Each structure stands twice: as C-alpha cells, then as structure tokens.
C-alpha cells in the first residue's frame, strides 16, 4: 500500500494497449491478459512480487486476426481459457497444449461481455449487434437468443444456479436499466428496472453465496446492492454505497481472501483515475457475535479444479469443488501451471488457419513488413526479367537449330 514509485516494475510484454486481464481461479499468481496487438498472454508473477519489468510471458497465444478485447477463465476446469476478439470470434484455448481447440463463430459484431454458469456448461454473451445469446461452448451452438431493441444490452452475468441472467444496458429513452431473464426463454425479460439517467456503463457483480447483486456505474462513485430471489419481485433494493470519487473500473477479491472474522462478504478494488489510486471497499455485515456466521459463509467454490481440459472437452460437466471458510483459508491447491513446448507455426481451428493472414501489430512492424515486401517484389521482378531473357535466348537457339543446314 502507499504511493508507488514511478519506476516500479511492471508487466509490459504486449506491443499494444492491454484491454483485459483475468486472474486464474485456481493458481493465485497466474494472470491472462489480452491486447490490441492481437495476442493473449499468460504471465506468472513471482513470489513476493516483481523485482524488475517482466517482458517475457509464460505463454503467448496467437489466433485472433484483430485486437482481443476479453479473456475469461473457465470456472471449473483448469487451463481452459476463452478469448473474444474484434474479429467477432471466441476462441477456446487449451493451455496444456497452448493451442485453440474450438472457435465460436456465431457473432456478427464485437462481443461486449462473456459470463459462465456455475459448472461452465453454458456461456452467455452480449454483443454490439444488440443480441443476448446463451451458447453451448463446446459445440458453439446458440441455445437461446434475444434481440434487445428496447433494452440495449452491455453487460451480462449468470446468477449462479438460479437459471437466470441479469443484464445491464440502456433503455430506448437512454436511461440506464437492468433486466432479469430466464436462461431457457429469452423471448421477454422477466423484469426490467430503470436505474438513472447517467451515461456510464453499469458493471454487475453477483455473489451466489448471499444472493446479492452489486451494481457499479463507470464514471460515478456509487455502488448499489440488491437481493435476488426466485419469487416475484425478483429484485429487492437494499442500499447504496456513495463516494464522491468516480470509479473507472472495479476488481473483486475472491471469497477465500475475505476477512471472515469481520463478517466481510464482498471486497471491491476501485480504480480512481483522478487520484491515480486503487481503493479497497469492503461490504461488511454488521454483527457483534465473534462466532463463525454460517448463514453468510456457506460452502463456496475453492481453488481446486473439478475437471481437466480433456475431460471438459470430452463433454463432462461437474460442479465446482467447494470449500469452507470456517477454519480460515489455507492454501491447499496443488495445481501448477506448466507452459507447453510448441513448434507448430500454424493454428488450424474448424479447418481455418488462424495465423495465415495475421496483420502487423505495431507501426514499426508494419514498416518492416512493407520494406520486406518491397525487397521481395524487387527481387521477383529481377528474377522474372532474367527468366524472360533466358527464354528468348532458348527460343533463338531452337530457331537456329531448326534452320541449320544439317537438319535439311
């Protein structure tokens, strides 16, 4: 904590702006990032933090032809990563082999958000084409689709095992609103609620253990919270955290990192750009008892994966491995990330080589490629001119042979 030095070490291996990062749910020091340079990279943060700038990634994943805007780890399977790019494709990466194993190609515009159900058997996406989709990720089949003309969807989150989806978006009157959907019938939302007339994105965060939904607006300092139930009215407004400092984004501490003794049920890390700082915000249930509060800390998904990549890709679904927070969290995860050794230069998914026409990622790379192509064109022109001269010589020799007296 405190002010960070200007020369503090950073992870700086990408050649373009980093658009999304996600922490591995099973290994605390593994991070996935994606960037405008069209790559997805896996980083291993050393114990005790960085001592110098990190430029070498543990694994570089190339498969998208345009910048990559979203990454998402599978919630129950180790080493399965999803990435969504501005080429309108979602790639499923098996990090055991370091290659994409599936491609979901049902979107017609930029994908804005991805969310999984509890066991990771379903993926829901929002897209700039104003459609909300529920997808079976292994086959890429669209199970449900909603055309959201009145409620332009931005973000979506699965509400645990309730078989419900919650979206945040904009109404036809340009007011911010949330909508609740039945995942098996997206023809109409179950309920819609207007929030306010501000313009910033609404980020939804759902806590399946307490059935609480947190709504944080980009550009304002408020975090509203609701209780979700399966019965009408579905959404019950509880209270609002207010702050004068606007937030640009928010991160969340995993459940096993919370202070159980203080009855802390959720912790945000708020990015305050005006002051250049990250501020922790704890949601605490005010209770005086010193004993463990089992009603607010039920068994929760832990740090052990339920499946291997091959099992999940083979069609097996399994709920997360649960853990209790009663004894305090002890790191028992035995999962270790090992980067695969790769020699393949082509990436073929669904019969398409994704690296065949990868564009240059930076201006310098574009210039290098241009000059290289100019040299290649010049060389080929010279080769062609020499071959033309050789052909004319051979034609002349052939003509002379035919006209020589010996052949008469």
Short mmCIF file of C-alpha atoms in Angstrom, two decimals, residues 9-398:
data_model
loop_
_atom_site.label_atom_id
_atom_site.label_comp_id
_atom_site.label_asym_id
_atom_site.label_seq_id
_atom_site.Cartn_x
_atom_site.Cartn_y
_atom_site.Cartn_z
CA UNK A 9 8.37 -2.81 -12.07
CA UNK A 10 5.51 -3.64 -14.45
CA UNK A 11 4.31 -6.44 -16.70
CA UNK A 12 4.99 -4.83 -20.07
CA UNK A 13 5.39 -7.51 -22.73
CA UNK A 14 2.48 -6.57 -25.01
CA UNK A 15 3.07 -4.44 -28.12
CA UNK A 16 -0.32 -2.71 -27.84
CA UNK A 17 -2.74 -1.44 -25.19
CA UNK A 18 -3.87 -4.15 -22.75
CA UNK A 19 -7.68 -4.41 -22.95
CA UNK A 20 -8.48 -7.08 -20.33
CA UNK A 21 -6.79 -9.12 -17.58
CA UNK A 22 -8.12 -12.03 -15.51
CA UNK A 23 -6.59 -13.91 -12.57
CA UNK A 24 -6.53 -17.71 -12.76
CA UNK A 25 -9.21 -19.01 -10.32
CA UNK A 26 -7.04 -21.99 -9.29
CA UNK A 27 -3.49 -20.57 -9.23
CA UNK A 28 -3.10 -17.23 -7.44
CA UNK A 29 -0.06 -15.93 -9.34
CA UNK A 30 -1.10 -16.75 -12.94
CA UNK A 31 -2.70 -13.94 -14.97
CA UNK A 32 -4.14 -13.94 -18.50
CA UNK A 33 -4.08 -10.70 -20.49
CA UNK A 34 -5.21 -9.68 -23.96
CA UNK A 35 -4.25 -6.72 -26.07
CA UNK A 36 -4.62 -4.62 -29.20
CA UNK A 37 -1.56 -6.50 -30.55
CA UNK A 38 -3.97 -9.46 -31.30
CA UNK A 39 -2.29 -11.74 -28.74
CA UNK A 40 -3.36 -13.37 -25.49
CA UNK A 41 -0.56 -13.92 -22.96
CA UNK A 42 -0.18 -15.91 -19.76
CA UNK A 43 2.04 -14.41 -17.03
CA UNK A 44 3.47 -15.95 -13.87
CA UNK A 45 4.03 -13.37 -11.13
CA UNK A 46 6.96 -14.49 -8.92
CA UNK A 47 6.53 -14.98 -5.16
CA UNK A 48 6.93 -11.65 -3.38
CA UNK A 49 6.01 -9.63 -6.48
CA UNK A 50 8.04 -8.22 -9.37
CA UNK A 51 11.66 -7.19 -8.86
CA UNK A 52 12.13 -5.91 -12.45
CA UNK A 53 9.97 -5.28 -15.51
CA UNK A 54 8.52 -8.52 -16.90
CA UNK A 55 8.60 -8.68 -20.71
CA UNK A 56 8.66 -12.46 -21.29
CA UNK A 57 5.29 -14.17 -20.98
CA UNK A 58 4.97 -17.76 -19.83
CA UNK A 59 2.87 -18.42 -22.91
CA UNK A 60 1.94 -16.36 -26.00
CA UNK A 61 -1.28 -17.28 -27.78
CA UNK A 62 -1.80 -16.08 -31.35
CA UNK A 63 -5.02 -16.93 -33.17
CA UNK A 64 -7.10 -13.77 -33.46
CA UNK A 65 -6.72 -11.64 -36.59
CA UNK A 66 -7.74 -8.39 -34.83
CA UNK A 67 -7.35 -6.96 -31.33
CA UNK A 68 -8.58 -9.09 -28.42
CA UNK A 69 -10.98 -7.35 -26.04
CA UNK A 70 -11.99 -10.03 -23.49
CA UNK A 71 -10.50 -13.04 -21.69
CA UNK A 72 -12.32 -15.36 -19.29
CA UNK A 73 -11.10 -18.46 -17.40
CA UNK A 74 -13.39 -21.50 -17.26
CA UNK A 75 -14.90 -21.63 -13.74
CA UNK A 76 -14.41 -25.38 -13.03
CA UNK A 77 -11.75 -26.61 -15.48
CA UNK A 78 -8.05 -26.00 -15.14
CA UNK A 79 -6.16 -24.45 -18.09
CA UNK A 80 -9.19 -23.66 -20.28
CA UNK A 81 -9.29 -20.01 -21.35
CA UNK A 82 -11.81 -18.16 -23.54
CA UNK A 83 -10.86 -15.07 -25.56
CA UNK A 84 -13.09 -12.78 -27.65
CA UNK A 85 -11.66 -10.56 -30.37
CA UNK A 86 -12.71 -7.76 -32.70
CA UNK A 87 -12.74 -10.42 -35.45
CA UNK A 88 -16.12 -11.40 -33.85
CA UNK A 89 -14.75 -14.84 -32.82
CA UNK A 90 -14.48 -16.53 -29.43
CA UNK A 91 -11.52 -18.91 -29.20
CA UNK A 92 -11.30 -21.67 -26.57
CA UNK A 93 -7.66 -22.30 -25.62
CA UNK A 94 -6.33 -25.50 -24.07
CA UNK A 95 -3.29 -24.18 -22.23
CA UNK A 96 -1.95 -27.73 -21.71
CA UNK A 97 -1.04 -27.66 -25.42
CA UNK A 98 -1.02 -23.88 -25.93
CA UNK A 99 -3.39 -24.02 -28.89
CA UNK A 100 -7.01 -23.02 -29.63
CA UNK A 101 -9.20 -26.14 -29.71
CA UNK A 102 -12.59 -24.61 -30.59
CA UNK A 103 -13.88 -21.49 -32.31
CA UNK A 104 -17.33 -19.97 -31.64
CA UNK A 105 -18.28 -18.06 -34.77
CA UNK A 106 -21.93 -17.03 -34.25
CA UNK A 107 -21.49 -13.30 -33.56
CA UNK A 108 -21.91 -10.63 -36.22
CA UNK A 109 -20.26 -7.74 -34.32
CA UNK A 110 -17.91 -7.02 -31.40
CA UNK A 111 -18.53 -9.14 -28.27
CA UNK A 112 -19.03 -6.90 -25.22
CA UNK A 113 -19.20 -9.39 -22.33
CA UNK A 114 -18.93 -13.12 -21.52
CA UNK A 115 -20.21 -14.97 -18.44
CA UNK A 116 -20.42 -18.66 -17.40
CA UNK A 117 -22.98 -20.56 -15.38
CA UNK A 118 -21.76 -22.34 -12.21
CA UNK A 119 -20.44 -25.54 -13.82
CA UNK A 120 -19.22 -23.84 -17.02
CA UNK A 121 -21.53 -25.83 -19.31
CA UNK A 122 -23.16 -22.66 -20.67
CA UNK A 123 -21.71 -19.36 -21.88
CA UNK A 124 -23.74 -16.19 -22.28
CA UNK A 125 -22.56 -13.22 -24.35
CA UNK A 126 -23.68 -9.69 -25.12
CA UNK A 127 -22.77 -8.23 -28.49
CA UNK A 128 -22.78 -4.90 -30.31
CA UNK A 129 -25.39 -6.39 -32.69
CA UNK A 130 -27.87 -5.86 -29.76
CA UNK A 131 -28.31 -9.60 -29.18
CA UNK A 132 -28.06 -11.61 -25.97
CA UNK A 133 -27.03 -15.23 -26.57
CA UNK A 134 -26.82 -18.41 -24.48
CA UNK A 135 -24.27 -20.73 -26.10
CA UNK A 136 -23.15 -24.34 -25.56
CA UNK A 137 -19.40 -23.58 -25.72
CA UNK A 138 -18.05 -26.99 -26.81
CA UNK A 139 -20.24 -27.15 -29.92
CA UNK A 140 -20.67 -23.39 -30.46
CA UNK A 141 -24.44 -23.94 -30.78
CA UNK A 142 -26.69 -20.99 -29.85
CA UNK A 143 -29.35 -22.37 -27.48
CA UNK A 144 -31.22 -19.09 -26.87
CA UNK A 145 -31.08 -15.66 -28.47
CA UNK A 146 -32.76 -12.37 -27.56
CA UNK A 147 -32.97 -9.38 -29.88
CA UNK A 148 -32.71 -6.49 -27.40
CA UNK A 149 -34.06 -3.48 -29.27
CA UNK A 150 -35.77 -1.78 -26.32
CA UNK A 151 -33.04 -2.75 -23.82
CA UNK A 152 -29.62 -2.34 -25.49
CA UNK A 153 -27.50 -4.83 -23.53
CA UNK A 154 -23.94 -4.04 -22.42
CA UNK A 155 -23.02 -6.46 -19.62
CA UNK A 156 -24.42 -9.84 -18.58
CA UNK A 157 -23.90 -12.13 -15.59
CA UNK A 158 -25.23 -15.64 -14.81
CA UNK A 159 -26.99 -15.70 -11.42
CA UNK A 160 -25.43 -18.91 -10.08
CA UNK A 161 -27.75 -21.93 -10.22
CA UNK A 162 -30.98 -19.87 -10.41
CA UNK A 163 -31.21 -20.38 -14.22
CA UNK A 164 -31.43 -16.61 -14.51
CA UNK A 165 -29.39 -13.99 -16.34
CA UNK A 166 -29.02 -10.37 -15.41
CA UNK A 167 -28.11 -7.74 -17.99
CA UNK A 168 -27.28 -4.05 -17.68
CA UNK A 169 -27.95 -1.75 -20.58
CA UNK A 170 -29.73 1.30 -21.91
CA UNK A 171 -33.46 1.78 -22.48
CA UNK A 172 -34.95 3.35 -25.61
CA UNK A 173 -35.06 6.66 -23.64
CA UNK A 174 -31.30 6.41 -22.98
CA UNK A 175 -31.69 5.72 -19.27
CA UNK A 176 -29.58 3.06 -17.57
CA UNK A 177 -31.53 -0.08 -16.70
CA UNK A 178 -31.16 -3.69 -15.62
CA UNK A 179 -33.16 -6.66 -16.89
CA UNK A 180 -33.66 -10.16 -15.48
CA UNK A 181 -34.05 -13.09 -17.92
CA UNK A 182 -34.94 -16.77 -17.79
CA UNK A 183 -31.98 -18.53 -19.42
CA UNK A 184 -34.30 -21.06 -21.11
CA UNK A 185 -36.62 -18.43 -22.60
CA UNK A 186 -35.13 -15.14 -23.77
CA UNK A 187 -38.25 -14.00 -25.65
CA UNK A 188 -39.04 -11.40 -22.95
CA UNK A 189 -37.25 -10.26 -19.78
CA UNK A 190 -38.86 -11.36 -16.50
CA UNK A 191 -38.50 -7.84 -15.17
CA UNK A 192 -36.83 -4.55 -16.10
CA UNK A 193 -35.83 -1.76 -13.74
CA UNK A 194 -34.74 1.78 -14.55
CA UNK A 195 -31.70 2.92 -12.57
CA UNK A 196 -30.93 6.55 -13.53
CA UNK A 197 -30.25 8.88 -16.45
CA UNK A 198 -26.44 8.81 -16.29
CA UNK A 199 -24.41 7.69 -19.29
CA UNK A 200 -21.64 5.47 -17.81
CA UNK A 201 -21.64 1.68 -18.13
CA UNK A 202 -23.18 -0.34 -15.30
CA UNK A 203 -20.93 -3.17 -14.09
CA UNK A 204 -22.86 -6.06 -12.47
CA UNK A 205 -21.24 -8.28 -9.79
CA UNK A 206 -23.12 -11.25 -8.33
CA UNK A 207 -22.39 -13.11 -5.09
CA UNK A 208 -24.04 -16.54 -5.34
CA UNK A 209 -23.43 -17.27 -1.63
CA UNK A 210 -25.51 -14.34 -0.34
CA UNK A 211 -27.69 -13.92 -3.50
CA UNK A 212 -26.63 -10.30 -3.69
CA UNK A 213 -26.18 -8.22 -6.81
CA UNK A 214 -23.88 -5.20 -6.81
CA UNK A 215 -24.22 -2.51 -9.50
CA UNK A 216 -21.38 -0.06 -10.01
CA UNK A 217 -21.51 2.74 -12.56
CA UNK A 218 -18.47 3.77 -14.59
CA UNK A 219 -17.79 7.45 -14.03
CA UNK A 220 -19.83 7.74 -10.82
CA UNK A 221 -18.91 6.80 -7.26
CA UNK A 222 -21.99 4.78 -6.31
CA UNK A 223 -22.36 1.02 -5.74
CA UNK A 224 -25.99 -0.11 -5.37
CA UNK A 225 -26.85 -3.51 -3.96
CA UNK A 226 -29.89 -5.74 -4.34
CA UNK A 227 -31.05 -9.11 -3.09
CA UNK A 228 -32.08 -11.57 -5.82
CA UNK A 229 -34.84 -14.14 -5.25
CA UNK A 230 -36.60 -16.73 -7.41
CA UNK A 231 -40.04 -15.33 -6.49
CA UNK A 232 -41.55 -12.02 -7.55
CA UNK A 233 -40.50 -9.20 -7.36
CA UNK A 234 -37.12 -10.97 -8.03
CA UNK A 235 -35.04 -7.80 -7.28
CA UNK A 236 -35.14 -6.15 -3.84
CA UNK A 237 -33.17 -2.91 -3.46
CA UNK A 238 -31.17 -2.86 -0.20
CA UNK A 239 -28.87 0.15 -0.02
CA UNK A 240 -26.24 2.20 -1.79
CA UNK A 241 -22.57 2.94 -1.13
CA UNK A 242 -21.80 6.54 -2.06
CA UNK A 243 -18.47 8.17 -2.77
CA UNK A 244 -17.54 11.50 -4.39
CA UNK A 245 -14.58 9.87 -6.23
CA UNK A 246 -15.68 8.43 -9.61
CA UNK A 247 -14.60 4.88 -10.50
CA UNK A 248 -13.16 3.89 -13.86
CA UNK A 249 -13.26 0.18 -13.11
CA UNK A 250 -13.56 -2.36 -10.30
CA UNK A 251 -11.85 -5.60 -9.35
CA UNK A 252 -13.11 -8.17 -6.83
CA UNK A 253 -11.28 -10.20 -4.17
CA UNK A 254 -12.06 -13.96 -4.34
CA UNK A 255 -14.09 -15.34 -1.42
CA UNK A 256 -11.13 -17.12 0.18
CA UNK A 257 -9.32 -13.76 0.56
CA UNK A 258 -12.03 -12.06 2.64
CA UNK A 259 -11.80 -11.28 6.36
CA UNK A 260 -14.27 -13.80 7.82
CA UNK A 261 -13.76 -12.58 11.40
CA UNK A 262 -15.03 -9.10 10.43
CA UNK A 263 -18.09 -10.56 8.57
CA UNK A 264 -16.74 -9.18 5.26
CA UNK A 265 -18.87 -10.67 2.45
CA UNK A 266 -17.51 -8.80 -0.59
CA UNK A 267 -14.50 -6.61 -1.35
CA UNK A 268 -14.07 -4.30 -4.32
CA UNK A 269 -10.86 -2.72 -5.56
CA UNK A 270 -11.91 0.59 -7.05
CA UNK A 271 -9.77 2.31 -9.68
CA UNK A 272 -9.90 6.08 -9.00
CA UNK A 273 -8.24 7.69 -12.02
CA UNK A 274 -8.37 11.31 -10.81
CA UNK A 275 -6.09 10.47 -7.88
CA UNK A 276 -4.22 7.63 -9.62
CA UNK A 277 -5.01 5.11 -6.89
CA UNK A 278 -6.78 1.84 -6.13
CA UNK A 279 -9.10 1.97 -3.13
CA UNK A 280 -10.43 -1.16 -1.35
CA UNK A 281 -14.15 -1.08 -0.48
CA UNK A 282 -15.38 -3.78 1.94
CA UNK A 283 -19.00 -4.86 2.26
CA UNK A 284 -19.41 -5.91 5.91
CA UNK A 285 -22.50 -7.40 7.59
CA UNK A 286 -22.78 -5.57 10.95
CA UNK A 287 -22.84 -8.35 13.57
CA UNK A 288 -21.43 -8.30 17.08
CA UNK A 289 -21.03 -12.04 17.60
CA UNK A 290 -17.47 -13.42 17.45
CA UNK A 291 -18.62 -16.86 16.27
CA UNK A 292 -18.49 -18.03 12.65
CA UNK A 293 -21.56 -16.82 10.71
CA UNK A 294 -22.58 -19.87 8.67
CA UNK A 295 -25.59 -18.20 7.03
CA UNK A 296 -23.39 -15.63 5.25
CA UNK A 297 -20.48 -18.03 4.62
CA UNK A 298 -21.88 -21.24 3.09
CA UNK A 299 -19.58 -23.70 1.29
CA UNK A 300 -18.07 -21.78 -1.63
CA UNK A 301 -16.09 -22.67 -4.80
CA UNK A 302 -12.46 -23.26 -3.81
CA UNK A 303 -9.09 -23.35 -5.54
CA UNK A 304 -9.20 -26.97 -6.73
CA UNK A 305 -10.34 -27.52 -10.35
CA UNK A 306 -13.14 -30.06 -10.82
CA UNK A 307 -12.04 -31.16 -14.32
CA UNK A 308 -9.02 -31.45 -16.60
CA UNK A 309 -9.17 -29.82 -20.06
CA UNK A 310 -9.54 -33.21 -21.79
CA UNK A 311 -12.44 -34.21 -19.53
CA UNK A 312 -14.32 -30.95 -20.17
CA UNK A 313 -13.64 -31.02 -23.92
CA UNK A 314 -14.86 -34.64 -23.91
CA UNK A 315 -18.31 -33.50 -22.71
CA UNK A 316 -18.12 -33.92 -18.92
CA UNK A 317 -19.70 -31.24 -16.68
CA UNK A 318 -19.01 -31.03 -12.97
CA UNK A 319 -19.90 -28.51 -10.27
CA UNK A 320 -17.05 -26.59 -8.59
CA UNK A 321 -15.13 -28.23 -5.74
CA UNK A 322 -16.44 -26.45 -2.63
CA UNK A 323 -14.52 -25.35 0.44
CA UNK A 324 -15.43 -23.97 3.87
CA UNK A 325 -14.11 -20.62 5.11
CA UNK A 326 -14.64 -21.60 8.76
CA UNK A 327 -11.05 -22.51 9.65
CA UNK A 328 -9.62 -19.61 7.67
CA UNK A 329 -8.23 -20.14 4.20
CA UNK A 330 -5.16 -22.36 3.91
CA UNK A 331 -3.52 -22.66 0.52
CA UNK A 332 -4.00 -26.31 -0.38
CA UNK A 333 -4.18 -26.05 -4.16
CA UNK A 334 -1.62 -28.37 -5.73
CA UNK A 335 -2.22 -27.07 -9.25
CA UNK A 336 0.93 -25.88 -11.03
CA UNK A 337 0.96 -24.18 -14.42
CA UNK A 338 3.38 -25.69 -16.93
CA UNK A 339 3.80 -23.92 -20.25
CA UNK A 340 3.73 -26.36 -23.21
CA UNK A 341 6.67 -26.56 -25.63
CA UNK A 342 5.42 -25.68 -29.10
CA UNK A 343 6.99 -25.94 -32.52
CA UNK A 344 3.88 -25.63 -34.70
CA UNK A 345 3.67 -22.43 -36.74
CA UNK A 346 0.10 -22.82 -38.00
CA UNK A 347 -3.06 -22.67 -35.90
CA UNK A 348 -5.90 -24.58 -37.54
CA UNK A 349 -9.37 -24.48 -35.94
CA UNK A 350 -12.50 -25.69 -37.76
CA UNK A 351 -10.34 -26.16 -40.89
CA UNK A 352 -9.20 -22.49 -40.94
CA UNK A 353 -5.57 -21.46 -40.41
CA UNK A 354 -5.96 -18.53 -38.00
CA UNK A 355 -2.35 -17.36 -38.45
CA UNK A 356 -2.38 -17.38 -42.24
CA UNK A 357 -3.17 -13.66 -42.54
CA UNK A 358 -2.32 -12.18 -39.15
CA UNK A 359 -1.92 -8.39 -39.61
CA UNK A 360 1.10 -6.45 -38.25
CA UNK A 361 0.59 -5.46 -34.62
CA UNK A 362 2.57 -2.21 -34.40
CA UNK A 363 3.57 0.68 -36.69
CA UNK A 364 7.23 -0.46 -36.69
CA UNK A 365 6.16 -3.99 -37.59
CA UNK A 366 4.01 -2.58 -40.42
CA UNK A 367 7.00 -0.60 -41.79
CA UNK A 368 9.31 -3.63 -41.53
CA UNK A 369 6.74 -5.75 -43.35
CA UNK A 370 6.33 -3.06 -46.05
CA UNK A 371 10.09 -2.78 -46.74
CA UNK A 372 10.44 -6.58 -46.67
CA UNK A 373 7.66 -6.89 -49.24
CA UNK A 374 9.22 -4.13 -51.40
CA UNK A 375 12.55 -6.03 -51.40
CA UNK A 376 10.74 -9.25 -52.26
CA UNK A 377 8.85 -7.57 -55.16
CA UNK A 378 12.13 -6.06 -56.50
CA UNK A 379 13.87 -9.45 -56.31
CA UNK A 380 10.99 -11.24 -58.04
CA UNK A 381 10.90 -8.60 -60.82
CA UNK A 382 14.65 -9.03 -61.45
CA UNK A 383 14.25 -12.82 -61.44
CA UNK A 384 11.35 -12.53 -63.90
CA UNK A 385 13.36 -10.24 -66.23
CA UNK A 386 16.33 -12.69 -66.21
CA UNK A 387 13.99 -15.59 -66.98
CA UNK A 388 12.43 -13.62 -69.89
CA UNK A 389 15.93 -13.04 -71.35
CA UNK A 390 16.78 -16.75 -70.88
CA UNK A 391 13.52 -17.79 -72.60
CA UNK A 392 14.28 -15.51 -75.59
CA UNK A 393 17.81 -16.96 -75.82
CA UNK A 394 16.47 -20.52 -75.77
CA UNK A 395 13.82 -19.67 -78.41
CA UNK A 396 16.57 -18.17 -80.66
CA UNK A 397 18.80 -21.23 -80.20
CA UNK A 398 15.86 -23.52 -81.05
#
